[in-house]
Short mmCIF file of C-alpha atoms in Angstrom, two decimals:
data_model
loop_
_atom_site.label_atom_id
_atom_site.label_comp_id
_atom_site.label_asym_id
_atom_site.label_seq_id
_atom_site.Cartn_x
_atom_site.Cartn_y
_atom_site.Cartn_z
CA MET A 1 191.37 159.90 39.75
CA ASN A 2 192.57 158.55 36.40
CA THR A 3 191.91 160.09 32.99
CA LEU A 4 189.59 158.15 30.75
CA SER A 5 190.76 157.56 27.18
CA PRO A 6 189.03 159.83 24.61
CA GLU A 7 187.44 156.82 22.88
CA PHE A 8 186.07 155.50 26.14
CA GLN A 9 184.79 158.90 27.24
CA ALA A 10 182.90 159.15 23.96
CA LEU A 11 181.40 155.70 24.61
CA LEU A 12 180.25 156.76 28.08
CA ASP A 13 178.68 159.93 26.70
CA THR A 14 176.68 157.94 24.14
CA CYS A 15 175.61 155.38 26.74
CA ALA A 16 174.50 158.17 29.08
CA LYS A 17 172.27 159.62 26.34
CA ILE A 18 170.73 156.20 25.70
CA GLN A 19 170.08 155.58 29.39
CA ALA A 20 168.55 159.04 29.77
CA GLN A 21 165.93 158.29 27.12
CA THR A 22 162.56 157.48 28.63
CA GLY A 23 161.25 155.72 25.53
CA PRO A 24 157.96 156.31 23.73
CA ILE A 25 155.01 157.63 25.69
CA PRO A 26 152.57 154.77 26.41
CA ASP A 27 149.32 154.85 24.46
CA ILE A 28 146.88 155.34 27.33
CA THR A 29 143.92 155.37 24.94
CA SER A 30 144.53 151.75 23.98
CA SER A 31 143.78 148.83 26.24
CA THR A 32 146.64 146.53 27.11
CA ILE A 33 147.02 142.83 26.39
CA SER A 34 145.88 140.94 29.46
CA ILE A 35 146.33 137.22 30.08
CA HIS A 36 144.93 135.47 33.15
CA SER A 37 147.67 134.39 35.55
CA LEU A 38 146.64 130.72 35.40
CA THR A 39 146.79 130.76 31.59
CA SER A 40 150.18 132.48 31.71
CA LYS A 41 151.55 129.91 34.13
CA ALA A 42 150.42 127.05 31.90
CA ALA A 43 151.94 128.70 28.82
CA THR A 44 155.19 129.40 30.68
CA VAL A 45 155.47 125.76 31.77
CA TYR A 46 154.94 124.70 28.14
CA GLU A 47 157.69 127.07 26.95
CA LYS A 48 160.08 125.63 29.52
CA VAL A 49 159.25 122.07 28.47
CA ARG A 50 159.76 122.89 24.83
CA TYR A 51 162.97 124.71 25.67
CA LEU A 52 164.12 121.48 27.33
CA VAL A 53 163.52 119.23 24.33
CA ASP A 54 164.74 121.71 21.71
CA TYR A 55 168.01 122.23 23.62
CA LYS A 56 168.87 125.77 22.59
CA ASP A 57 171.08 128.17 24.50
CA GLU A 58 169.15 130.44 26.84
CA HIS A 59 170.06 133.69 25.09
CA VAL A 60 168.43 132.63 21.79
CA VAL A 61 165.24 131.18 23.27
CA ARG A 62 163.22 134.39 22.81
CA ARG A 63 164.02 134.85 19.12
CA SER A 64 163.51 131.13 18.54
CA ALA A 65 160.11 131.40 20.23
CA ILE A 66 159.13 134.31 17.97
CA GLU A 67 160.17 132.36 14.87
CA ARG A 68 158.36 129.21 16.01
CA ILE A 69 155.14 131.04 16.88
CA LEU A 70 155.15 132.96 13.60
CA LYS A 71 155.55 129.77 11.56
CA ARG A 72 152.61 128.17 13.30
CA ILE A 73 150.20 131.10 13.20
CA LEU A 74 151.07 132.04 9.60
CA PHE A 75 151.39 128.69 7.88
CA ILE A 76 149.57 126.14 10.04
CA GLU A 77 146.75 128.15 11.61
CA ASN A 78 146.72 130.70 8.73
CA LYS A 79 145.73 133.61 10.98
CA GLN A 80 145.19 136.97 9.34
CA GLU A 81 145.86 139.04 12.49
CA ALA A 82 149.27 137.46 13.01
CA GLY A 83 150.68 140.48 14.88
CA LYS A 84 147.95 140.36 17.50
CA ALA A 85 148.22 136.58 17.90
CA LEU A 86 152.01 136.80 18.28
CA LEU A 87 151.82 139.47 21.00
CA HIS A 88 149.21 137.48 22.95
CA GLU A 89 151.41 134.39 22.92
CA LEU A 90 154.55 136.32 23.90
CA VAL A 91 152.64 137.81 26.84
CA SER A 92 151.21 134.44 27.86
CA GLY A 93 154.69 132.89 27.71
CA ARG A 94 156.05 135.81 29.81
CA TYR A 95 158.42 137.02 27.12
CA LEU A 96 156.52 140.32 27.40
CA PRO A 97 155.01 141.72 30.64
CA ASN A 98 151.31 141.16 31.30
CA ASN A 99 148.96 144.19 31.29
CA SER A 100 151.71 146.43 29.86
CA VAL A 101 151.71 145.98 26.08
CA PRO A 102 149.13 148.19 24.29
CA GLU A 103 146.94 146.28 21.87
CA SER A 104 147.74 148.96 19.30
CA GLU A 105 151.28 147.50 19.12
CA ALA A 106 149.77 144.64 17.13
CA LEU A 107 149.40 146.99 14.15
CA SER A 108 153.11 147.80 14.16
CA VAL A 109 154.07 144.12 14.41
CA GLN A 110 151.59 143.28 11.65
CA ALA A 111 153.20 145.92 9.44
CA ILE A 112 156.59 144.23 9.88
CA ILE A 113 155.12 140.84 9.00
CA ASP A 114 153.40 142.29 5.92
CA VAL A 115 156.75 143.57 4.62
CA PHE A 116 157.98 139.98 4.39
CA ARG A 117 154.79 138.42 3.00
CA PRO A 118 155.77 138.70 -0.69
CA CYS A 119 158.85 136.55 -0.06
CA LEU A 120 156.88 133.98 1.92
CA SER A 121 153.76 133.74 -0.24
CA THR A 122 154.77 130.41 -1.80
CA ILE A 123 155.28 128.64 1.50
CA LYS A 124 151.59 128.21 2.32
CA ALA A 125 151.02 125.89 -0.62
CA SER A 126 153.81 123.45 0.18
CA LEU A 127 154.56 124.09 3.86
CA ARG A 128 158.17 123.40 2.87
CA LEU A 129 160.75 126.11 3.25
CA THR A 130 163.66 126.36 0.85
CA HIS A 131 166.98 127.35 2.38
CA THR A 132 166.50 130.97 1.27
CA GLU A 133 162.93 131.09 2.61
CA GLN A 134 164.10 129.60 5.90
CA MET A 135 166.73 132.32 6.22
CA ILE A 136 164.26 135.05 5.26
CA PHE A 137 161.86 133.76 7.85
CA GLY A 138 164.61 133.87 10.48
CA ILE A 139 165.33 137.46 9.45
CA LEU A 140 161.63 138.28 9.91
CA ALA A 141 161.77 136.86 13.46
CA SER A 142 164.90 138.90 14.19
CA GLU A 143 163.28 142.06 12.83
CA VAL A 144 160.23 141.55 15.04
CA GLU A 145 162.51 140.97 18.03
CA ALA A 146 164.52 144.11 17.21
CA TYR A 147 161.27 146.11 17.27
CA LEU A 148 159.78 144.55 20.41
CA PHE A 149 163.01 144.26 22.39
CA PRO A 150 165.40 147.04 21.23
CA GLN A 151 168.92 146.90 22.66
CA PRO A 152 170.54 150.27 21.82
CA LEU A 153 172.99 150.12 24.71
CA ASN A 154 174.21 146.66 23.73
CA GLU A 155 174.66 147.73 20.12
CA THR A 156 176.56 150.87 21.14
CA ILE A 157 178.97 148.91 23.33
CA PHE A 158 179.31 146.28 20.60
CA HIS A 159 180.44 148.85 18.05
CA ALA A 160 182.96 150.25 20.55
CA PHE A 161 184.22 146.71 21.15
CA PHE A 162 184.46 146.07 17.40
CA ALA A 163 186.46 149.27 16.88
CA TYR A 164 188.79 148.50 19.82
CA THR A 165 189.39 144.95 18.60
CA LYS A 166 190.04 146.07 15.03
CA LYS A 167 192.62 148.55 16.30
CA ASN A 168 194.48 145.97 18.40
CA LEU A 169 194.37 142.98 16.04
CA THR A 170 196.48 142.57 12.93
CA TYR A 171 195.88 139.94 10.29
CA ASP A 172 198.51 138.23 8.17
CA GLY A 173 196.73 135.95 5.72
CA PRO A 174 195.14 135.52 2.31
CA LEU A 175 191.83 137.30 3.00
CA SER A 176 191.33 140.86 1.84
CA ALA A 177 191.04 143.60 4.46
CA GLU A 178 187.28 143.87 3.83
CA ALA A 179 186.74 140.10 4.05
CA PHE A 180 188.71 139.87 7.28
CA GLU A 181 186.79 142.80 8.77
CA THR A 182 183.54 140.93 8.10
CA GLN A 183 184.93 137.84 9.84
CA LEU A 184 185.96 140.05 12.75
CA PHE A 185 182.43 141.53 12.85
CA ILE A 186 180.96 138.00 13.08
CA ALA A 187 183.41 136.96 15.77
CA CYS A 188 182.75 140.13 17.81
CA ARG A 189 178.98 139.52 17.83
CA LYS A 190 179.54 135.93 18.93
CA ALA A 191 182.10 136.88 21.59
CA LEU A 192 180.36 139.85 23.23
CA LEU A 193 176.65 139.38 22.51
CA LYS A 194 176.70 135.55 22.29
CA SER A 195 174.85 135.81 19.00
CA ASP A 196 173.77 132.61 17.29
CA GLU A 197 173.76 132.09 13.53
CA GLY A 198 170.21 133.43 13.20
CA ASP A 199 171.11 136.78 14.76
CA ILE A 200 174.35 137.03 12.77
CA ARG A 201 172.54 136.23 9.50
CA TYR A 202 170.11 139.03 10.28
CA HIS A 203 172.83 141.62 10.81
CA LEU A 204 174.87 140.45 7.79
CA PHE A 205 171.69 140.68 5.70
CA CYS A 206 171.13 144.23 6.94
CA LYS A 207 174.76 145.11 6.11
CA ALA A 208 174.45 143.61 2.61
CA PHE A 209 171.45 145.81 1.77
CA SER A 210 172.41 148.86 3.89
CA ILE A 211 169.36 148.40 6.14
CA VAL A 212 169.30 149.70 9.71
CA PRO A 213 168.07 146.82 11.93
CA GLY A 214 164.47 147.40 12.96
CA THR A 215 163.66 149.63 9.96
CA PHE A 216 162.85 147.28 7.05
CA ASP A 217 161.02 149.16 4.30
CA ALA A 218 158.44 147.30 2.18
CA GLN A 219 159.36 148.91 -1.15
CA ALA A 220 163.10 148.42 -0.69
CA PHE A 221 162.56 144.87 0.53
CA ILE A 222 160.54 143.92 -2.55
CA SER A 223 162.89 145.67 -5.00
CA ASN A 224 165.90 143.73 -3.63
CA ARG A 225 164.05 140.40 -3.68
CA PRO A 226 165.85 138.97 -6.77
CA ARG A 227 169.18 139.26 -4.95
CA TYR A 228 168.12 137.44 -1.79
CA THR A 229 169.17 133.94 -2.83
CA GLU A 230 172.58 135.26 -3.81
CA ALA A 231 172.88 137.18 -0.54
CA VAL A 232 171.92 134.11 1.53
CA THR A 233 174.56 132.06 -0.31
CA GLU A 234 177.21 134.70 0.39
CA ILE A 235 176.22 134.81 4.06
CA ASP A 236 176.48 131.02 4.26
CA GLU A 237 180.01 131.22 2.88
CA LEU A 238 180.94 133.91 5.40
CA LEU A 239 179.65 131.83 8.31
CA GLN A 240 181.48 128.72 7.10
CA ASN A 241 184.84 130.42 6.59
CA PRO A 242 187.42 128.34 8.54
CA ILE A 243 189.12 131.46 9.88
CA GLY A 244 186.10 132.26 12.07
CA PRO A 245 186.97 130.07 15.10
CA SER A 246 190.56 131.37 15.07
CA VAL A 247 189.42 134.99 15.19
CA LEU A 248 186.86 134.21 17.91
CA GLY A 249 189.49 132.55 20.10
CA ARG A 250 191.89 135.48 19.83
CA ILE A 251 189.39 138.17 20.84
CA LYS A 252 187.77 136.33 23.76
CA ASN A 253 189.68 138.29 26.44
CA PHE A 254 188.69 141.63 24.90
CA ALA A 255 185.05 140.48 24.91
CA ILE A 256 185.25 139.69 28.64
CA TYR A 257 186.56 143.17 29.40
CA PHE A 258 183.82 144.91 27.41
CA TYR A 259 181.13 142.68 28.87
CA PHE A 260 181.97 143.79 32.41
CA ILE A 261 182.38 147.38 31.28
CA ARG A 262 178.77 147.13 30.12
CA GLU A 263 177.76 145.68 33.48
CA VAL A 264 179.42 148.59 35.32
CA ILE A 265 177.62 151.09 33.04
CA LEU A 266 174.29 149.34 33.69
CA ALA A 267 174.92 149.29 37.43
CA HIS A 268 175.96 152.93 37.85
CA LYS A 269 174.18 154.66 34.93
CA GLU A 270 174.78 158.42 35.10
CA ASN A 271 177.56 157.91 37.69
CA SER A 272 179.52 155.56 35.43
CA ALA A 273 182.10 158.18 34.42
CA VAL A 274 182.76 159.08 38.08
CA VAL A 275 183.15 155.44 39.10
CA MET A 276 185.41 154.59 36.17
CA SER A 277 187.61 157.63 36.74
CA ASN A 278 188.44 156.23 40.19
CA PRO A 279 190.39 152.93 39.91
CA ALA A 280 189.54 151.89 43.47
CA GLU A 281 185.79 152.36 42.93
CA LEU A 282 185.99 150.68 39.53
CA ASP A 283 187.83 147.66 40.97
CA ALA A 284 185.32 147.32 43.81
CA SER A 285 182.42 147.44 41.34
CA ILE A 286 184.04 144.82 39.09
CA ARG A 287 184.66 142.51 42.04
CA THR A 288 181.03 142.76 43.15
CA ILE A 289 179.73 142.07 39.65
CA LEU A 290 182.16 139.21 39.09
CA ALA A 291 181.18 137.54 42.36
CA GLU A 292 177.52 137.69 41.32
CA LYS A 293 178.32 136.35 37.85
CA TYR A 294 180.34 133.45 39.25
CA GLU A 295 177.39 132.49 41.44
CA VAL A 296 174.90 132.84 38.58
CA GLU A 297 177.07 130.79 36.21
CA ASN A 298 177.41 128.01 38.77
CA ALA A 299 173.61 127.82 39.08
CA LYS A 300 173.23 127.97 35.29
CA LEU A 301 175.79 125.19 34.96
CA ARG A 302 173.72 122.93 37.18
CA ARG A 303 170.53 123.72 35.23
CA SER A 304 172.24 123.14 31.90
CA GLY A 305 173.61 119.82 33.11
CA VAL A 306 170.17 118.66 34.24
CA ARG A 307 168.60 119.79 30.96
CA ALA A 308 171.20 117.96 28.90
CA ILE A 309 170.86 114.77 30.95
CA LEU A 310 167.06 114.82 30.65
CA TYR A 311 167.36 115.46 26.93
CA ILE A 312 169.68 112.48 26.47
CA LEU A 313 167.48 110.24 28.62
CA ALA A 314 164.31 111.27 26.81
CA THR A 315 165.89 110.73 23.39
CA LYS A 316 167.19 107.34 24.44
CA MET A 317 163.86 106.17 25.85
CA VAL A 318 161.81 107.35 22.85
CA ILE A 319 164.17 106.61 19.94
CA ALA A 320 167.30 104.64 20.78
CA LEU A 321 165.94 102.04 23.19
CA PRO A 322 163.07 100.88 20.92
CA ILE A 323 165.46 100.61 17.94
CA GLU A 324 167.95 98.56 19.89
CA MET A 325 165.28 96.31 21.40
CA LEU A 326 163.70 95.80 17.97
CA TYR A 327 167.07 94.75 16.58
CA ASP A 328 167.62 92.35 19.47
CA VAL A 329 164.15 90.81 19.23
CA VAL A 330 163.94 90.53 15.44
CA ILE A 331 167.49 90.14 14.09
CA GLN A 332 168.93 88.20 17.00
CA LYS A 333 165.94 85.86 17.17
CA LEU A 334 166.09 85.18 13.43
CA ALA A 335 169.75 84.33 13.79
CA TYR A 336 168.93 82.06 16.76
CA THR A 337 171.23 84.14 18.92
CA ALA A 338 170.52 84.86 22.57
CA ILE A 339 169.77 88.46 23.44
CA ASN A 340 172.74 90.13 25.14
CA TYR A 341 171.40 92.54 27.74
CA LYS A 342 174.81 93.97 28.69
CA PRO A 343 175.10 96.37 25.69
CA LEU A 344 171.48 97.40 26.23
CA ALA A 345 172.17 98.26 29.88
CA ILE A 346 175.40 100.10 29.03
CA ASN A 347 173.71 102.15 26.31
CA LEU A 348 170.95 103.12 28.72
CA VAL A 349 173.10 104.17 31.69
CA PHE A 350 176.56 105.10 30.37
CA HIS A 351 175.87 108.32 28.46
CA PRO A 352 173.79 110.17 31.10
CA SER A 353 176.39 109.16 33.71
CA ILE A 354 179.27 110.51 31.62
CA LEU A 355 177.39 113.75 31.00
CA PHE A 356 176.72 114.07 34.75
CA LEU A 357 180.46 113.72 35.49
CA LEU A 358 181.42 116.16 32.73
CA THR A 359 179.11 118.84 34.08
CA ARG A 360 179.95 118.38 37.76
CA ASN A 361 183.74 118.29 37.67
CA ILE A 362 184.26 121.98 36.89
CA LYS A 363 186.35 124.30 39.06
CA THR A 364 185.04 127.73 40.08
CA LEU A 365 186.98 130.74 38.79
CA GLY A 366 189.00 132.42 41.53
CA GLU A 367 190.97 135.51 42.53
CA ASP A 368 193.65 135.11 39.84
CA ASN A 369 191.04 135.39 37.12
CA THR A 370 189.41 138.37 38.83
CA LEU A 371 192.74 140.23 38.84
CA ARG A 372 193.25 139.49 35.13
CA VAL A 373 189.78 140.86 34.33
CA ILE A 374 190.45 144.03 36.32
CA SER A 375 193.82 144.54 34.61
CA GLY A 376 192.28 144.14 31.16
CA ILE A 377 189.47 146.59 31.92
CA HIS A 378 192.03 149.16 33.07
CA GLU A 379 193.74 148.84 29.67
CA VAL A 380 190.48 149.64 27.89
CA VAL A 381 189.18 152.37 30.19
CA TYR A 382 192.40 154.31 30.71
CA GLY A 383 193.89 153.76 27.25
CA GLN A 384 196.87 151.80 28.57
CA PRO A 385 199.21 150.12 26.04
CA VAL A 386 197.90 146.77 24.80
CA LYS A 387 199.99 143.97 23.35
CA MET A 388 199.02 143.75 19.69
CA ILE A 389 197.45 140.44 18.69
CA THR A 390 198.61 139.01 15.37
CA LEU A 391 196.55 136.38 13.60
CA ARG A 392 198.44 134.39 10.96
CA THR A 393 196.68 131.87 8.75
CA ARG A 394 199.13 131.63 5.88
CA GLU A 395 199.88 127.92 5.58
CA SER A 396 201.27 126.34 2.43
CA GLY A 397 199.24 123.78 0.54
CA VAL A 398 201.71 121.08 1.63
CA MET A 399 201.29 121.91 5.32
CA GLU A 400 197.50 121.95 5.02
CA PHE A 401 197.68 118.48 3.44
CA VAL A 402 199.96 117.23 6.23
CA PHE A 403 197.68 118.62 8.95
CA SER A 404 194.61 117.11 7.30
CA ALA A 405 196.37 113.74 7.07
CA LEU A 406 197.35 113.88 10.75
CA TYR A 407 193.78 114.71 11.72
CA ALA A 408 192.51 111.80 9.61
CA ILE A 409 194.92 109.49 11.43
CA LEU A 410 193.75 110.85 14.79
CA PHE A 411 190.12 110.36 13.70
CA ALA A 412 190.77 106.76 12.65
CA PHE A 413 192.69 105.99 15.86
CA THR A 414 190.00 107.45 18.16
CA PHE A 415 187.07 105.69 16.53
CA GLY A 416 189.09 102.52 15.94
CA LEU A 417 189.88 102.33 19.65
CA LEU A 418 186.25 102.97 20.54
CA LEU A 419 185.08 100.28 18.09
CA TRP A 420 187.56 97.76 19.50
CA VAL A 421 186.28 98.36 23.05
CA LEU A 422 182.63 97.99 22.00
CA LEU A 423 183.28 94.78 20.07
CA SER A 424 185.10 93.41 23.12
CA LEU A 425 181.90 94.04 25.10
CA GLN A 426 179.92 92.08 22.47
CA PHE A 427 177.99 95.05 21.10
CA ASN A 428 175.96 94.33 17.95
CA PRO A 429 175.89 96.76 14.95
CA ALA A 430 172.78 98.59 16.22
CA SER A 431 174.24 98.96 19.74
CA ILE A 432 177.55 100.21 18.34
CA THR A 433 175.87 102.79 16.11
CA LEU A 434 173.70 104.14 18.91
CA PHE A 435 176.59 104.17 21.39
CA VAL A 436 178.81 106.16 19.02
CA LEU A 437 176.05 108.64 18.17
CA PHE A 438 175.19 109.28 21.80
CA ILE A 439 178.79 109.48 23.04
CA ALA A 440 179.36 112.13 20.33
CA LEU A 441 176.29 114.09 21.45
CA VAL A 442 177.21 113.76 25.13
CA SER A 443 180.80 114.90 24.45
CA TYR A 444 179.61 117.94 22.52
CA PHE A 445 176.96 118.89 25.09
CA GLY A 446 179.49 118.48 27.89
CA LEU A 447 182.04 120.63 26.06
CA ARG A 448 179.46 123.36 25.45
CA ILE A 449 178.40 123.40 29.08
CA ARG A 450 182.00 123.47 30.33
CA HIS A 451 182.81 126.24 27.85
CA ASN A 452 179.87 128.32 29.09
CA ALA A 453 180.96 127.74 32.69
CA GLU A 454 184.36 129.23 31.87
CA LYS A 455 183.24 132.05 29.62
CA TRP A 456 184.61 134.64 32.08
CA ARG A 457 188.03 132.97 32.26
CA VAL A 458 190.77 135.20 30.83
CA TYR A 459 192.96 133.01 28.63
CA THR A 460 196.67 133.08 29.47
CA GLY A 461 197.94 130.57 26.92
CA ASN A 462 199.18 128.07 29.53
CA ASP A 463 197.66 124.74 28.47
CA LYS A 464 198.43 121.66 30.56
CA VAL A 465 200.04 118.78 28.66
CA LEU A 466 197.58 116.16 29.93
CA SER A 467 194.60 118.36 29.11
CA LEU A 468 195.99 119.08 25.64
CA PHE A 469 196.48 115.34 24.98
CA TRP A 470 192.96 114.43 26.14
CA ASN A 471 191.36 117.23 24.12
CA SER A 472 193.23 116.10 21.01
CA LEU A 473 192.17 112.48 21.50
CA THR A 474 188.49 113.32 21.97
CA LEU A 475 188.36 116.04 19.30
CA PRO A 476 186.99 113.75 16.52
CA ILE A 477 184.17 112.57 18.81
CA VAL A 478 183.29 116.13 19.84
CA ARG A 479 183.28 117.33 16.23
CA LEU A 480 181.00 114.45 15.25
CA GLY A 481 178.62 115.54 18.03
CA MET A 482 178.73 119.13 16.76
CA TRP A 483 177.95 117.96 13.21
CA LEU A 484 175.06 115.78 14.41
CA THR A 485 173.60 118.61 16.49
CA ARG A 486 173.75 121.16 13.68
CA THR A 487 172.74 118.80 10.88
CA PHE A 488 169.77 117.13 12.52
CA SER A 489 168.47 119.94 14.71
CA SER A 490 165.87 120.74 12.04
CA ILE A 491 164.43 117.20 12.24
CA ASN A 492 164.37 116.87 16.04
CA VAL A 493 161.48 114.45 16.53
CA PHE A 494 160.42 116.07 19.81
CA VAL A 495 160.30 119.50 18.18
CA PHE A 496 158.25 118.12 15.29
CA VAL A 497 155.73 116.50 17.64
CA MET A 498 155.39 119.59 19.80
CA ASP A 499 155.16 122.05 16.88
CA PHE A 500 152.75 120.19 14.63
CA LEU A 501 150.82 117.81 16.88
CA VAL A 502 150.77 119.41 20.32
CA GLU A 503 151.30 123.16 20.24
CA SER A 504 148.37 124.20 18.04
CA SER A 505 145.89 122.18 20.12
CA PHE A 506 147.46 123.37 23.35
CA ARG A 507 147.18 127.03 22.31
CA ILE A 508 143.52 126.59 21.35
CA ILE A 509 142.79 125.05 24.75
CA LEU A 510 144.65 127.89 26.49
CA LYS A 511 142.72 130.52 24.54
CA VAL A 512 139.37 128.92 25.39
CA PHE A 513 140.42 128.57 29.04
CA ASP A 514 141.51 132.22 29.22
CA SER A 515 138.22 133.36 27.63
CA PHE A 516 136.26 131.25 30.11
CA LEU A 517 138.14 132.77 33.06
CA THR A 518 137.41 136.24 31.71
CA PHE A 519 133.73 135.28 31.35
CA LEU A 520 133.61 134.13 34.98
CA LYS A 521 135.30 137.34 36.10
CA ASP A 522 132.74 139.45 34.22
CA LYS A 523 129.84 137.49 35.72
CA LYS A 524 131.30 137.95 39.17
CA GLU A 525 131.56 141.71 38.67
CA GLU A 526 127.94 141.84 37.47
CA THR A 527 126.80 140.49 40.85
CA TYR A 528 128.22 143.46 42.76
#
């Protein structure tokens, strides 16, 4: 038996109290929201299809769904009972369990929505959201999610992780201690909870106004309204601070250790302290959980690869191919030039093929990584000495200029080489533009998928020379793909079509279908 560190024992005690809570007593006087199984299946299929074309990470799909549904029912369908409509759609899409959510919950959700109405009252007239309104609306979706899907255990472990990381990381740079702590807070949420920008904005907003997540107060919300634009601007600056990726990279190993500590706590509940006090039992539990995670990540990798390939193919068929064919038919014909089908064929086949190879050639994590995870968890649980991590970002203005110049040269070389190859293959301007755009998207998607596949890999700092060279050469292409994804995600044509032309009609049809099935069921019962 080993002695747990005092900090870790305190964490286990808090987690035990959370796990012992049974939650609120169900309201047995209220009927529950019930959706027919056929309607639910249809709605679930729709959510999966939309998830495919919107291409969001799995862990943010639920909050994204809440935000999307709220926008439609508030500003397109203009429903007064928005809370009730939202709960029905979350149940039909299987985000909430069927026949388990009391209808009285709609009042609580409606109360949350009503808190935000004063800040969103101008949107109905224009149906155009300013940047501040967009952020406020995202905060509304996060607040609704925090109420419907509370995660007290995750938040408790996050704060323990944040405290541990702050204790074992020193910063040597121009930021103030408070500013660096905020950057560390952002990085910790990304590293442990895989938070996206929407979730981080929500928690930074709560910190800025001293609001406990899930407890927005109408009076306080309205009184602080004049400061919201300023707060959103400050949050934007925090999220765009260039130090963020550096901090995130340095704390990744700590995040892995705390993630599997959480998994052990979830697996053993009230026996967690006993298991963790025994190194042999703890190691056996970690090995079991890691083996399951490796298997799950391999399956998720295959699904993500298929999703990305289908997304690229669909985008090419609907957008890129017609543009390229139009250019060939109109411009080439006017110039009395024969249509060259080789660039057309390459643009159609090359990018999905490259993405397939990028997502299939990934090695499975093995025993060496498992031993590193176990060793790191021992350091946390038993309070063993940890090598202090130092983050230095103090570069002179001259060095920053030199590095920027070197990156510009690398950028010019990479895209110059790519342009030379495409011109050698007789690509026209339209074919070149589409090829470059899609190779950037494919590179970024492939990098994201590979990164997710290795998210449990403990970094040792031993980079291979060939890998380092290739990553440096392709960095400009990957960063272009990242910029395209983030910049144009809000004007995704598939998302626009599904949100404004398909989803409203589809939901009406589903509602009528569900009502008809209920009618048939009632008639059947009347015959008994």
